[in-house]
Amino acid sequence: MRLEQGAAPETGPTLDPDDWSDIRAQGHRMLDDMLDYLEHIRERPVWQPIPNSVRAHFKEMLPHKPASLASVYDEFSQFILPYATGNTHPGFMGWVHGGGTAVGMLAEMLAAGLNANLGGRDHIPIEVERQIVEWMRDLYGFPEGASGLFVTGTSMANLIAVLVARTAALGPRVRQNGVALQDAPLRVYTSAASHGCIAQAMDLSGLGTDALRRMPTDGVQRMDLIALQNAIESDRLDGLSPFLVVATAGTVDTGAIDDLAAIGEICRREGLHFHVDGAFGALAALSPELRDLIAGIERADSIAFDFHKWGQVPYDAGFVLVRDGIRHRETFAAPAAYLRREMRGLAAGAPWPCDYGPDLSRGFRALKTWFTLKTYGTDQLGAVISRTCELARYLEKCVLAQPRLELLVPVQLNIVCFRYRALNSDRINADIVADLHESGIAAPSTTILEGRVAIRAAIVNHRTQPCDIDALIDATLRFGQANSIRVLPRGEATIEYGKNSMPSWPAFPSAHPVSVPVTT
């Protein structure tokens, strides 16, 4: 329809509800259900396999017509919620996943309601993020002018740190010239036990993975400092340019912490950027019992860590802290006419967070972290962190008390690596972990230590209790026996797989709580 000159278009539809009372009632139901879910999480399986029929449900065509919120939520309750990762469950001990909290969940709802973009401009959500930057600066003893940024996770935080170190070594013009024209190729040093995202950061930064030198480790996976010093000196003699050392506070396999103070001294003496990948271990700073383990972290030029691990903030809430805020900004700031910074109005507030990282569109991750820190306080969060390490020592004792189990490395923080003793033990231990997952009793992960498959239990969840450790041990012994080796007459070894029946877990919400029977 042609509009008459100067006529305004008719009022059109919006996506707001026609009846706010209906969505309010549905929202209360959804919130109550999720609080019930967290309250009764122990009565559910840690994880359960996804039936083919459920997978098939997500092959439907793109919807063109609207559906009621109630019907979509019913689909969520039936097809999504029962088949989540399981890291909210106290029996989840795989990888390094935090358990989240009801407080964090509610804060995430508030952040979604505000729908703020924290890329820039002058609004209070950015001040919340800046307050947490100041808190972290104080926690780690960083100077005035240090900068920080929320990111998806430590993988992104480590990449940002590598790029900042690259700028420190080559100057801001490396952003235009690249690294290919450098006379002396750059070199980075980390330990053989470091996370794979360090190599990925080398790839993404244009330095290439060949520029990364992995140092050997000692018997508990800490970086060999003599090897590090020798490598730096050797590379300089070969005409290369060492510029960055990445130390680890809490290795992914065993939770080992490099000697941060000694590495910091080497970096100071050699003029290298000192970065700490503290994905979960850096938050040991919150625990009076553990903070001495990361002594020297205050010397770092940058630190990467996740609030969504030991900090129990819901995913995702990664963070990077940089000592030299000016250099940090030089690494990322990219002025554009459509992003003009003004002296007043909504376009004020420079510098903007997008000047410190690659993201212009950024969610309000800081709010759930702010709520967590404000609601629980660092004393309580630190006590939870200490408790996870105490439970790891309890699991270590349980392993040592069982002749059928073998401890593979002394426990240093909250990670326990062990295995079931058996012939063909690599296959047996991998099957034990799969059986544990499918039983819904516990969910550890696996790793490889000195060429052997290990059952790896990372105790991160604040809900985990000694009874969950006992359940893991009992089920490991039971499944280990069920998957025992049968030797054939001609000497060939095969595996007898245990037929572990799966309990029928109810859909959510459940009117009949289910407990997991554990027998030996």
Coordinates of C-alpha atoms in Angstrom, one line a residue, residues 117-120 129 133 147-153 155-164 166-167 175 318-322 324-335 339 341 351-362 365:
N117 CA 25.9 -5.2 24.7
L118 CA 29.2 -4.7 26.6
G119 CA 31.2 -3.9 23.5
G120 CA 31.3 -0.2 24.4
E129 CA 32.8 -5.3 34.6
V133 CA 38.7 -5.8 36.8
S147 CA 43.5 -4.0 32.4
G148 CA 41.1 -6.9 32.2
L149 CA 38.4 -8.4 30.1
F150 CA 35.7 -11.0 30.2
V151 CA 35.9 -13.5 27.4
T152 CA 34.3 -16.9 26.6
G153 CA 37.0 -18.9 28.4
S155 CA 41.4 -20.5 25.5
M156 CA 40.4 -17.0 24.3
A157 CA 42.1 -15.4 27.2
N158 CA 45.4 -17.2 26.4
L159 CA 45.1 -16.1 22.7
I160 CA 44.7 -12.5 23.9
A161 CA 47.8 -12.8 26.1
V162 CA 49.9 -14.2 23.2
L163 CA 48.8 -11.3 21.0
V164 CA 49.6 -8.7 23.7
R166 CA 53.6 -10.3 20.4
T167 CA 52.8 -6.5 20.4
R175 CA 49.2 -5.5 13.4
G318 CA 36.5 -16.5 31.2
F319 CA 38.8 -13.6 32.1
V320 CA 42.2 -12.1 31.1
L321 CA 44.2 -9.7 33.3
V322 CA 47.0 -7.7 31.7
D324 CA 50.2 -3.1 31.0
G325 CA 46.8 -1.8 30.1
I326 CA 48.2 0.6 27.5
R327 CA 49.9 -2.2 25.6
H328 CA 46.8 -4.3 25.9
R329 CA 44.8 -1.6 24.2
E330 CA 47.5 -1.1 21.5
T331 CA 47.0 -4.7 20.6
F332 CA 43.3 -4.5 19.9
A333 CA 41.9 -0.9 19.5
A334 CA 40.6 -0.3 16.0
P335 CA 38.8 3.1 15.6
L339 CA 32.1 3.7 16.6
R341 CA 33.8 8.0 21.0
P351 CA 38.1 3.4 26.3
W352 CA 35.5 0.7 25.5
P353 CA 35.9 -3.0 26.2
C354 CA 36.1 -3.7 22.5
D355 CA 39.5 -1.9 22.6
Y356 CA 40.9 -4.8 24.6
G357 CA 39.8 -7.8 22.7
P358 CA 38.4 -9.1 19.4
D359 CA 34.7 -9.0 20.3
L360 CA 32.5 -6.0 19.6
S361 CA 29.3 -7.8 20.6
R362 CA 29.7 -8.9 24.2
R365 CA 29.1 -12.0 31.7

